[in-house]
CSV table of C-alpha atoms and ligand atoms in Angstrom, one decimal:
chain,number,residue,atom,x,y,z
A,1,MET,CA,36.6,-56.8,41.0
A,2,ALA,CA,34.7,-54.6,43.4
A,3,ALA,CA,33.7,-51.3,42.1
A,4,LYS,CA,35.5,-48.3,43.8
A,5,GLY,CA,35.0,-44.7,44.5
A,6,THR,CA,33.2,-43.0,47.1
A,7,LEU,CA,31.1,-39.9,47.3
A,8,TYR,CA,32.2,-38.2,50.7
A,9,PHE,CA,30.0,-36.0,52.4
A,10,PRO,CA,31.3,-32.8,54.4
A,11,PRO,CA,32.9,-33.5,57.5
A,12,GLY,CA,30.4,-33.1,60.5
A,13,PHE,CA,27.6,-34.3,58.4
A,14,LEU,CA,24.8,-35.6,60.7
A,15,TRP,CA,23.6,-39.1,59.7
A,16,GLY,CA,20.3,-40.6,61.5
A,17,CYS,CA,16.7,-41.8,61.3
A,18,ALA,CA,13.6,-39.8,62.2
A,19,THR,CA,10.7,-40.7,64.1
A,20,ALA,CA,7.4,-39.0,65.5
A,21,ALA,CA,5.9,-39.3,68.9
A,22,HIS,CA,2.4,-40.5,68.2
A,23,GLN,CA,3.8,-43.1,65.4
A,24,VAL,CA,6.1,-44.8,67.9
A,25,GLU,CA,5.4,-43.9,71.6
A,26,GLY,CA,2.1,-45.9,72.2
A,27,HIS,CA,-0.9,-45.0,74.3
A,28,ASN,CA,-0.9,-41.2,73.6
A,29,VAL,CA,-4.2,-39.6,74.3
A,30,ASN,CA,-4.4,-36.6,71.8
A,31,ASP,CA,-6.6,-35.3,69.1
A,32,TRP,CA,-5.4,-38.1,66.6
A,33,TRP,CA,-6.2,-40.9,69.3
A,34,ARG,CA,-9.7,-39.6,69.5
A,35,TRP,CA,-9.8,-39.5,65.6
A,36,GLU,CA,-8.9,-43.2,65.6
A,37,GLN,CA,-11.7,-44.2,67.6
A,38,THR,CA,-14.3,-43.6,64.8
A,39,PRO,CA,-14.7,-46.5,62.2
A,40,GLY,CA,-13.9,-45.7,58.7
A,41,ARG,CA,-11.0,-43.1,59.4
A,42,ILE,CA,-8.0,-45.6,59.5
A,43,PHE,CA,-6.9,-48.7,57.4
A,44,GLN,CA,-9.2,-51.5,58.9
A,45,ASP,CA,-10.3,-49.3,61.7
A,46,GLN,CA,-7.0,-49.8,63.5
A,47,ARG,CA,-5.7,-47.8,66.3
A,48,SER,CA,-2.4,-46.6,67.2
A,49,GLY,CA,-2.4,-48.6,70.4
A,50,ALA,CA,1.1,-49.6,71.9
A,51,ALA,CA,2.8,-48.3,68.6
A,52,CYS,CA,6.4,-49.2,68.9
A,53,ASP,CA,6.1,-49.1,72.6
A,54,TRP,CA,8.7,-46.6,73.1
A,55,TRP,CA,7.0,-44.8,76.0
A,56,ALA,CA,7.2,-48.0,78.1
A,57,GLY,CA,10.9,-47.9,77.6
A,58,ARG,CA,11.6,-49.8,74.2
A,59,TYR,CA,13.0,-46.6,72.9
A,60,ALA,CA,16.3,-47.6,74.5
A,61,GLU,CA,16.8,-50.9,72.3
A,62,ASP,CA,15.9,-48.9,69.1
A,63,PHE,CA,18.4,-46.3,70.0
A,64,ASP,CA,20.9,-49.0,70.3
A,65,ARG,CA,20.0,-50.2,66.9
A,66,ALA,CA,20.5,-46.7,65.4
A,67,ALA,CA,23.9,-46.3,67.2
A,68,GLU,CA,24.9,-49.8,65.7
A,69,MET,CA,23.9,-48.3,62.3
A,70,HIS,CA,26.8,-45.6,63.2
A,71,ASN,CA,24.1,-42.8,63.3
A,72,ASN,CA,25.5,-39.8,64.8
A,73,ALA,CA,22.2,-38.1,65.3
A,74,GLN,CA,18.4,-38.8,65.7
A,75,ARG,CA,15.3,-37.0,65.1
A,76,ILE,CA,12.5,-37.5,67.6
A,77,SER,CA,9.5,-35.4,68.6
A,78,ILE,CA,7.8,-34.4,71.9
A,79,GLU,CA,4.2,-35.2,72.3
A,80,TRP,CA,2.6,-32.0,73.4
A,81,SER,CA,-0.3,-33.8,75.0
A,82,ARG,CA,1.9,-35.3,77.4
A,83,VAL,CA,3.6,-32.2,78.4
A,84,GLU,CA,0.5,-30.4,78.8
A,85,PRO,CA,-2.7,-32.9,79.0
A,86,GLU,CA,-4.7,-29.8,80.3
A,87,PRO,CA,-4.3,-26.1,79.7
A,88,GLY,CA,-1.5,-24.7,81.9
A,89,LYS,CA,-1.1,-28.1,83.7
A,90,TRP,CA,2.5,-29.5,83.1
A,91,ASP,CA,3.5,-33.0,83.6
A,92,GLN,CA,7.0,-33.1,85.0
A,93,ASP,CA,7.2,-36.8,84.7
A,94,ALA,CA,6.7,-36.6,80.9
A,95,LEU,CA,9.3,-33.8,80.7
A,96,ASP,CA,11.8,-36.0,82.6
A,97,HIS,CA,11.0,-38.9,80.4
A,98,TYR,CA,12.0,-37.0,77.4
A,99,ARG,CA,15.1,-35.8,79.4
A,100,GLU,CA,16.1,-39.5,79.7
A,101,MET,CA,15.5,-40.3,75.9
A,102,ILE,CA,17.4,-37.3,74.9
A,103,ILE,CA,20.2,-38.1,77.2
A,104,GLY,CA,19.9,-41.6,76.0
A,105,LEU,CA,20.8,-40.3,72.5
A,106,ARG,CA,23.8,-38.3,73.5
A,107,GLU,CA,25.2,-41.1,75.5
A,108,ARG,CA,25.0,-43.3,72.3
A,109,GLY,CA,26.9,-40.6,70.6
A,110,MET,CA,23.6,-39.1,68.5
A,111,LYS,CA,23.0,-35.4,68.5
A,112,PRO,CA,19.3,-35.0,69.2
A,113,MET,CA,17.0,-33.1,66.8
A,114,VAL,CA,13.9,-32.4,68.5
A,115,THR,CA,10.4,-31.5,66.8
A,116,LEU,CA,8.1,-29.8,68.9
A,117,HIS,CA,5.0,-30.5,67.0
A,118,HIS,CA,4.4,-33.5,64.7
A,119,PHE,CA,0.6,-33.4,63.6
A,120,THR,CA,-0.8,-34.2,67.0
A,121,ASN,CA,-2.5,-31.9,69.5
A,122,PRO,CA,-3.7,-32.1,73.2
A,123,LEU,CA,-7.4,-33.0,73.3
A,124,TRP,CA,-8.1,-29.4,74.4
A,125,VAL,CA,-6.6,-27.9,71.3
A,126,GLY,CA,-8.4,-30.7,69.3
A,127,ASP,CA,-11.6,-29.6,70.7
A,128,HIS,CA,-11.2,-26.1,68.9
A,129,ASP,CA,-10.4,-27.9,65.5
A,130,GLY,CA,-6.7,-27.8,66.1
A,131,TRP,CA,-4.7,-24.9,64.5
A,132,LEU,CA,-7.8,-23.3,63.2
A,133,TRP,CA,-8.2,-22.1,66.8
A,134,ASP,CA,-6.4,-18.5,67.0
A,135,GLU,CA,-5.0,-19.0,70.5
A,136,VAL,CA,-3.0,-21.9,69.4
A,137,PRO,CA,0.0,-19.9,68.6
A,138,GLU,CA,0.3,-18.5,71.8
A,139,ARG,CA,-0.5,-21.8,73.6
A,140,PHE,CA,2.2,-23.4,71.5
A,141,GLU,CA,4.7,-20.7,72.6
A,142,GLN,CA,4.0,-21.5,76.1
A,143,PHE,CA,4.4,-25.1,75.6
A,144,THR,CA,7.8,-24.4,73.8
A,145,ARG,CA,9.1,-22.3,76.5
A,146,LYS,CA,8.3,-25.0,79.0
A,147,VAL,CA,10.3,-27.5,77.0
A,148,ILE,CA,13.1,-25.5,76.2
A,149,THR,CA,13.5,-24.2,79.8
A,150,ALA,CA,13.3,-28.0,81.0
A,151,LEU,CA,15.5,-29.5,78.2
A,152,GLY,CA,17.6,-26.8,76.5
A,153,ASP,CA,20.6,-27.9,78.6
A,154,VAL,CA,20.6,-31.3,76.6
A,155,CYS,CA,19.4,-30.3,73.1
A,156,ASP,CA,20.2,-27.4,71.0
A,157,LEU,CA,18.6,-28.3,67.5
A,158,TRP,CA,15.0,-27.8,67.4
A,159,CYS,CA,12.3,-28.3,64.6
A,160,THR,CA,9.1,-26.3,65.5
A,161,LEU,CA,6.8,-27.7,63.1
A,162,ASN,CA,6.7,-30.8,61.0
A,163,GLU,CA,5.1,-30.3,57.6
A,164,PRO,CA,2.4,-27.5,58.2
A,165,ASN,CA,1.4,-28.0,54.5
A,166,VAL,CA,0.5,-31.5,55.0
A,167,TYR,CA,-1.2,-30.9,58.4
A,168,ALA,CA,-3.3,-28.1,56.7
A,169,THR,CA,-4.1,-30.2,53.4
A,170,ASN,CA,-5.2,-33.4,55.3
A,171,GLY,CA,-6.9,-31.9,58.0
A,172,TYR,CA,-8.5,-29.0,56.4
A,173,ILE,CA,-8.9,-29.6,52.7
A,174,PHE,CA,-9.2,-33.3,52.1
A,175,GLY,CA,-10.7,-34.0,55.6
A,176,THR,CA,-8.9,-37.5,55.9
A,177,TRP,CA,-7.0,-36.3,59.2
A,178,THR,CA,-8.4,-34.7,62.2
A,179,PRO,CA,-10.2,-32.3,62.3
A,180,GLY,CA,-11.6,-33.7,59.0
A,181,LEU,CA,-12.8,-30.3,57.6
A,182,LYS,CA,-13.0,-29.5,54.0
A,183,SER,CA,-12.5,-26.1,53.4
A,184,VAL,CA,-9.5,-24.1,51.5
A,185,LYS,CA,-10.2,-21.0,53.4
A,186,LYS,CA,-10.0,-23.0,56.9
A,187,ALA,CA,-6.7,-24.7,55.6
A,188,ALA,CA,-5.2,-21.2,54.8
A,189,ARG,CA,-6.2,-20.2,58.4
A,190,ALA,CA,-4.6,-23.3,60.0
A,191,LEU,CA,-1.4,-22.5,57.9
A,192,TYR,CA,-1.3,-19.1,59.0
A,193,ASN,CA,-1.8,-19.9,62.6
A,194,GLN,CA,1.0,-22.5,62.2
A,195,LEU,CA,3.2,-19.6,60.8
A,196,ARG,CA,2.2,-17.5,63.8
A,197,GLY,CA,3.1,-20.5,66.1
A,198,HIS,CA,6.5,-21.3,64.4
A,199,THR,CA,7.4,-17.5,64.6
A,200,ARG,CA,6.6,-17.2,68.3
A,201,ALA,CA,8.3,-20.3,69.2
A,202,TYR,CA,11.4,-19.5,67.1
A,203,HIS,CA,11.7,-16.2,69.0
A,204,ALA,CA,11.0,-17.7,72.3
A,205,ILE,CA,13.8,-20.4,71.8
A,206,LYS,CA,16.2,-18.0,70.6
A,207,GLU,CA,15.5,-15.7,73.4
A,208,LEU,CA,16.0,-18.7,76.0
A,209,GLN,CA,18.8,-20.4,74.2
A,210,PRO,CA,20.5,-17.9,71.9
A,211,GLN,CA,23.1,-20.5,70.8
A,212,SER,CA,20.4,-23.0,69.4
A,213,GLN,CA,19.5,-23.7,66.0
A,214,VAL,CA,15.9,-23.6,65.2
A,215,GLY,CA,14.1,-24.7,62.0
A,216,LEU,CA,11.0,-26.4,60.6
A,217,ALA,CA,10.5,-29.3,58.2
A,218,ILE,CA,8.5,-28.8,54.9
A,219,HIS,CA,7.1,-31.4,52.9
A,220,LEU,CA,7.8,-31.1,49.0
A,221,VAL,CA,6.2,-32.9,46.3
A,222,GLY,CA,7.3,-33.2,42.7
A,223,ASN,CA,4.6,-31.8,40.3
A,224,LYS,CA,4.3,-31.8,36.5
A,225,PRO,CA,1.2,-31.3,34.4
A,226,LEU,CA,-0.8,-34.0,32.8
A,227,PRO,CA,-1.3,-33.9,29.0
A,228,PRO,CA,-2.5,-31.6,27.4
A,229,LYS,CA,0.4,-29.4,29.1
A,230,TRP,CA,-1.2,-26.0,27.8
A,231,ILE,CA,-4.3,-26.7,29.8
A,232,ASN,CA,-2.8,-28.2,32.9
A,233,GLN,CA,0.4,-26.0,33.4
A,234,ALA,CA,-1.9,-23.5,35.4
A,235,ALA,CA,-3.0,-26.3,37.6
A,236,THR,CA,0.5,-27.4,38.2
A,237,ARG,CA,1.5,-24.0,39.0
A,238,PHE,CA,-1.3,-23.6,41.4
A,239,MET,CA,-0.4,-26.9,43.2
A,240,SER,CA,3.4,-25.9,43.5
A,241,HIS,CA,2.5,-22.6,44.9
A,242,PHE,CA,-0.1,-23.8,47.1
A,243,PHE,CA,1.8,-26.8,48.5
A,244,ASN,CA,5.5,-26.3,48.2
A,245,ARG,CA,6.0,-22.5,48.1
A,246,SER,CA,3.3,-20.4,49.9
A,247,PHE,CA,4.3,-21.1,53.6
A,248,LEU,CA,8.0,-20.8,52.6
A,249,ASP,CA,7.6,-17.6,51.0
A,250,ALA,CA,6.3,-16.0,54.3
A,251,PHE,CA,10.1,-16.1,55.6
A,252,THR,CA,11.3,-14.0,52.7
A,253,THR,CA,8.3,-11.7,52.1
A,254,GLY,CA,6.4,-11.6,55.5
A,255,ARG,CA,3.4,-12.4,53.5
A,256,LEU,CA,1.2,-15.7,53.2
A,257,ARG,CA,-0.8,-15.8,50.0
A,258,LEU,CA,-3.0,-18.7,49.2
A,259,THR,CA,-5.0,-18.7,46.1
A,260,GLY,CA,-8.8,-19.3,47.2
A,261,GLY,CA,-7.7,-19.3,50.8
A,262,GLY,CA,-6.9,-15.7,51.7
A,263,ARG,CA,-3.8,-13.3,52.3
A,264,TYR,CA,-2.1,-12.7,55.4
A,265,ARG,CA,0.7,-10.2,56.2
A,266,PHE,CA,2.9,-11.4,58.9
A,267,PRO,CA,6.2,-9.3,58.8
A,268,LYS,CA,7.6,-11.0,61.9
A,269,ALA,CA,8.1,-14.3,60.0
A,270,LYS,CA,10.7,-12.7,57.9
A,271,GLY,CA,13.9,-14.2,58.4
A,272,ALA,CA,12.5,-16.5,61.5
A,273,LEU,CA,14.5,-19.6,60.4
A,274,ASP,CA,18.0,-20.7,61.0
A,275,TRP,CA,17.6,-23.9,58.8
A,276,ILE,CA,15.1,-25.6,56.7
A,277,GLY,CA,14.1,-29.3,57.0
A,278,MET,CA,13.1,-30.9,53.5
A,279,GLN,CA,10.9,-34.0,53.4
A,280,TYR,CA,10.7,-35.1,49.8
A,281,TYR,CA,9.0,-38.5,48.9
A,282,GLN,CA,6.9,-38.5,45.9
A,283,GLU,CA,5.9,-36.9,42.6
A,284,PHE,CA,2.5,-36.2,40.9
A,285,ARG,CA,0.8,-35.1,37.8
A,286,SER,CA,-1.6,-32.2,38.1
A,287,GLY,CA,-4.6,-31.1,35.9
A,288,PHE,CA,-7.9,-29.3,36.1
A,289,THR,CA,-11.1,-31.4,36.7
A,290,LEU,CA,-14.8,-30.1,37.1
A,291,ARG,CA,-15.2,-33.0,39.4
A,292,SER,CA,-13.1,-31.5,42.3
A,293,PRO,CA,-14.5,-28.3,43.3
A,294,GLY,CA,-13.4,-29.0,46.8
A,295,THR,CA,-9.8,-28.5,45.9
A,296,LEU,CA,-10.7,-25.5,43.5
A,297,PHE,CA,-10.9,-28.0,40.4
A,298,VAL,CA,-7.4,-29.0,40.5
A,299,ALA,CA,-6.5,-32.9,41.0
A,300,GLN,CA,-3.5,-34.9,41.4
A,301,SER,CA,-2.8,-38.3,40.0
A,302,LYS,CA,0.0,-41.0,39.9
A,303,PRO,CA,2.6,-40.6,37.2
A,304,THR,CA,2.7,-43.3,34.7
A,305,ASP,CA,6.3,-43.0,33.6
A,306,MET,CA,8.0,-44.2,36.7
A,307,PRO,CA,7.7,-46.7,39.5
A,308,VAL,CA,4.9,-45.7,42.1
A,309,GLY,CA,4.1,-46.4,45.5
A,310,PRO,CA,0.9,-48.2,47.2
A,311,HIS,CA,-2.5,-46.9,46.8
A,312,THR,CA,-2.5,-43.3,46.6
A,313,TRP,CA,1.3,-42.8,47.0
A,314,GLY,CA,2.8,-41.1,44.1
A,315,GLY,CA,5.8,-41.6,41.8
A,316,LEU,CA,9.1,-42.7,43.0
A,317,ASN,CA,11.7,-40.3,41.6
A,318,PRO,CA,14.8,-40.2,44.2
A,319,THR,CA,17.0,-38.2,41.8
A,320,ALA,CA,14.7,-35.4,42.0
A,321,THR,CA,16.1,-34.7,45.5
A,322,PHE,CA,18.7,-32.8,44.0
A,323,ASP,CA,16.2,-30.5,42.3
A,324,MET,CA,14.2,-30.1,45.4
A,325,LEU,CA,17.4,-29.2,47.4
A,326,MET,CA,18.6,-26.8,44.7
A,327,TRP,CA,15.1,-25.1,44.5
A,328,LEU,CA,14.8,-24.8,48.6
A,329,TRP,CA,18.4,-23.3,48.5
A,330,ARG,CA,17.6,-20.7,46.0
A,331,SER,CA,14.2,-19.9,47.6
A,332,LEU,CA,15.3,-19.6,51.1
A,333,GLY,CA,19.2,-19.3,51.1
A,334,LYS,CA,19.2,-21.3,54.5
A,335,PRO,CA,21.3,-24.3,55.6
A,336,ILE,CA,19.3,-27.4,54.9
A,337,TYR,CA,18.7,-30.7,56.6
A,338,ILE,CA,17.0,-33.6,54.8
A,339,THR,CA,14.9,-34.3,58.0
A,340,GLU,CA,13.0,-37.3,56.3
A,341,SER,CA,13.6,-39.3,53.2
A,342,GLY,CA,12.5,-42.9,52.7
A,343,VAL,CA,9.8,-45.0,50.8
A,344,PRO,CA,7.1,-47.4,51.8
A,345,ASP,CA,8.5,-50.7,51.0
A,346,PRO,CA,7.8,-54.0,53.4
A,347,ASP,CA,10.0,-56.3,51.3
A,348,ASP,CA,13.0,-54.0,51.0
A,349,THR,CA,13.3,-54.4,47.3
A,350,ILE,CA,13.0,-50.8,46.3
A,351,ARG,CA,14.5,-49.1,49.2
A,352,PRO,CA,18.2,-50.0,48.8
A,353,GLY,CA,18.1,-48.5,45.1
A,354,TYR,CA,15.9,-45.4,46.4
A,355,LEU,CA,18.3,-44.8,49.2
A,356,ALA,CA,21.4,-44.9,46.9
A,357,GLU,CA,20.0,-42.6,44.5
A,358,SER,CA,18.7,-40.0,47.0
A,359,LEU,CA,22.2,-40.1,48.7
A,360,LYS,CA,23.7,-39.6,45.4
A,361,ALA,CA,21.5,-36.6,44.6
A,362,ALA,CA,22.2,-35.2,48.1
A,363,TRP,CA,25.8,-35.5,47.6
A,364,ARG,CA,25.5,-33.8,44.4
A,365,ALA,CA,24.0,-30.9,46.0
A,366,THR,CA,26.9,-30.7,48.4
A,367,THR,CA,29.4,-30.5,45.5
A,368,LEU,CA,27.8,-27.4,44.7
A,369,SER,CA,28.4,-25.7,48.0
A,370,ILE,CA,24.7,-26.0,49.2
A,371,PRO,CA,24.9,-26.1,53.0
A,372,LEU,CA,23.4,-29.6,53.4
A,373,LYS,CA,24.1,-30.5,56.8
A,374,GLY,CA,22.6,-33.8,57.5
A,375,PHE,CA,20.3,-36.7,56.3
A,376,PHE,CA,17.6,-38.4,58.5
A,377,HIS,CA,16.2,-41.6,57.2
A,378,TRP,CA,12.3,-42.2,57.5
A,379,SER,CA,12.1,-44.3,59.6
A,380,LEU,CA,14.2,-46.1,62.1
A,381,VAL,CA,11.3,-48.7,62.7
A,382,ASP,CA,8.0,-49.6,61.0
A,383,ASN,CA,5.3,-47.4,62.9
A,384,PHE,CA,1.7,-46.0,62.8
A,385,GLU,CA,1.4,-44.6,59.4
A,386,TRP,CA,-1.6,-42.1,60.4
A,387,ALA,CA,-4.7,-43.1,58.2
A,388,GLU,CA,-2.9,-45.9,56.8
A,389,GLY,CA,-2.5,-47.3,60.3
A,390,TYR,CA,-0.5,-50.6,60.3
A,391,ASP,CA,-1.1,-51.3,56.7
A,392,PRO,CA,1.9,-53.4,55.8
A,393,ARG,CA,2.3,-51.7,52.5
A,394,TYR,CA,3.3,-48.6,54.4
A,395,SER,CA,6.3,-50.1,56.0
A,396,PHE,CA,9.1,-47.5,56.2
A,397,GLY,CA,11.4,-48.8,58.8
A,398,LEU,CA,15.0,-49.8,58.3
A,399,TYR,CA,13.8,-52.4,60.9
A,400,GLN,CA,10.9,-54.3,60.7
A,401,VAL,CA,8.4,-54.5,63.5
A,402,ASN,CA,6.1,-57.3,64.5
A,403,PHE,CA,3.6,-55.5,66.4
A,404,GLN,CA,2.1,-58.5,67.9
A,405,THR,CA,5.4,-59.5,69.5
A,406,GLN,CA,7.2,-56.1,69.3
A,407,SER,CA,10.3,-58.0,67.8
A,408,ARG,CA,12.4,-56.1,65.4
A,409,THR,CA,14.2,-57.6,62.2
A,410,ALA,CA,16.9,-55.7,60.4
A,411,ARG,CA,16.0,-55.1,56.9
A,412,LEU,CA,19.0,-55.3,54.5
A,413,SER,CA,18.8,-51.5,53.9
A,414,ALA,CA,19.8,-51.1,57.8
A,415,ARG,CA,23.0,-52.6,56.9
A,416,PHE,CA,23.4,-50.5,53.8
A,417,TYR,CA,22.7,-47.3,55.7
A,418,GLY,CA,25.0,-48.4,58.4
A,419,GLU,CA,27.9,-48.6,56.1
A,420,VAL,CA,27.2,-45.2,54.6
A,421,CYS,CA,27.0,-43.7,57.8
A,422,ALA,CA,30.1,-45.2,59.0
A,423,GLN,CA,31.9,-44.1,55.9
A,424,ASN,CA,30.4,-40.6,55.9
A,425,GLY,CA,29.8,-41.4,52.3
A,426,LEU,CA,28.4,-43.7,49.5
A,427,SER,CA,30.8,-45.9,48.2
A,428,ALA,CA,30.6,-47.9,44.7
A,429,GLU,CA,31.6,-51.1,46.4
A,430,THR,CA,28.7,-50.5,49.1
A,431,VAL,CA,26.1,-49.8,46.3
A,432,GLU,CA,27.3,-52.9,44.4
A,433,ARG,CA,26.7,-55.1,47.2
A,434,PHE,CA,23.3,-53.6,48.5
A,435,ALA,CA,21.8,-52.1,45.3
A,436,PRO,CA,23.5,-53.5,42.3
A,437,ASP,CA,20.7,-52.4,39.9
A,438,VAL,CA,21.5,-48.8,40.5
A,439,LEU,CA,25.2,-49.1,40.4
A,440,GLU,CA,25.5,-48.0,36.9
A,441,LYS,CA,23.2,-45.2,37.5
A,442,VAL,CA,24.7,-43.7,40.7
A,443,PHE,CA,28.3,-44.5,39.5
A,444,PRO,CA,28.1,-44.2,35.8
A,445,GLY,CA,31.1,-45.9,33.9
A,446,GLU,CA,32.9,-44.9,37.1
A,447,ALA,CA,32.4,-47.9,39.0
A,448,GLY,CA,36.0,-49.2,39.4
A,449,LYS,CA,38.0,-46.2,39.1
A,450,ALA,CA,39.5,-44.1,41.6
A,451,GLN,CA,37.8,-41.6,44.3
A,452,VAL,CA,35.3,-39.5,42.4
A,453,THR,CA,36.0,-35.9,42.9
A,454,LEU,CA,33.5,-34.4,40.7
A,455,LYS,CA,33.1,-30.6,41.3
A,456,ALA,CA,29.9,-29.5,39.4
A,457,ARG,CA,29.1,-26.0,38.8
A,458,ALA,CA,25.6,-24.3,39.6
A,459,THR,CA,24.1,-23.9,36.2
A,460,GLY,CA,21.3,-21.7,37.3
A,461,THR,CA,18.8,-23.9,35.8
A,462,TYR,CA,17.1,-25.1,38.9
A,463,SER,CA,15.0,-21.8,40.0
A,464,ARG,CA,11.7,-23.4,38.9
A,465,VAL,CA,9.2,-24.5,41.3
A,466,PRO,CA,9.4,-28.3,41.5
B,501,LIG,C1,5.5,-37.6,57.9
B,501,LIG,C2,5.7,-38.8,58.5
B,501,LIG,C3,5.1,-40.0,57.7
B,501,LIG,C4,5.9,-40.0,56.6
B,501,LIG,C5,5.7,-41.1,55.5
B,501,LIG,C6,6.0,-37.6,56.5
B,501,LIG,O1,5.1,-37.0,55.5
B,501,LIG,O2,6.2,-36.4,58.6
B,501,LIG,O3,4.8,-38.7,59.7
B,501,LIG,O4,4.9,-41.0,58.4
B,501,LIG,O5,5.8,-38.8,55.7
B,501,LIG,O6,4.3,-40.9,55.1
């Protein structure tokens, strides 16, 4: 007998997928493109090249796929280098192209969420080491004003920055992304400039389009101490503060405080957010090590008590999505979108269970009246995964892409996600068919019973930093 019961999401919940311009468009000429030209930086020295061929028009067929999955929203990003290839020189054709894409989403019944900065910069910004350049916030505001003036009539849900914490860490501490620097102080400056850029963009958008909803997407990592706990607890707190907390704190305190990087006062940031985007993928263990002076003697490693992702990818703990949501809600008190959630999994063996458990965790948060407003799966199609290039181990798509032929093949998870979106909920029957291995976890003992109407109460135990 088929399992019964459905975990319904609130009416009007947004269901979609997320993509980023440089990862799907193809043939962008920006600071990442320049970074790709030097051997040794990208997996097998690959280059983004044609990516998923979206700029040449293939976005349309992928939007069809999203619509077939009953997505009612879609998160895409605008490539700054296309719109402003040289300082102050605007490319109207590029803006028209984005307009077509956004209208294409709306015509297919999907609400656009548009990100204004997803890691990449025009070359002329890259020339100044990206967001280390103190002029970037003002330039970014000008770019934002141009985009909102051109597209504000077809989009009102804006995400200013994608993962300022990842951008700062990879580009300025680890040096594995452009501009390839290794300095905690510089990372702090780049983070501060992103805070200034976001705040300027936020106020500019609200001025031009008062009814819009403006937020940003932050990356949260799960973080626990390596044994012995008493030594490594401080390292864990440091990591959590630096990575998860410091940037967000600025929206409530007006201050950015980064141990080892500096302190900045920026009162204008207070309250400059309508919503926050959460991107949670993985969990690490933290500890002190004398071998890592560049990261202030703190290092992260893979957990040994849970499944882990490929290469440097951390532990896969989808149920912690709930803890992250609770923490974010308690920290900021703003409506939340899960702007990315996904797992690297070419064979689609892990994804269905991971998706089911993540959705259960997200649903639990909604039962506590957390204003969770949407879920965007990363990603719609396999794409260019930054330093991992087209390494097949880093395949995140609901649709597999053959980058030689540009053909797409639906993974099983695409059908699974499509059913969830169509039902505005996760049913036991769907989980039983697509992710039977987690059925008992997601519907414990309840599989086969009537509608689940669990109304959990906030317990007050989730105020700790994840
Ligand atoms: C980024 C994406 C990336 C994904 C998977 C997120 O941190 O926003 O651009 O592809 O993670 O690594």
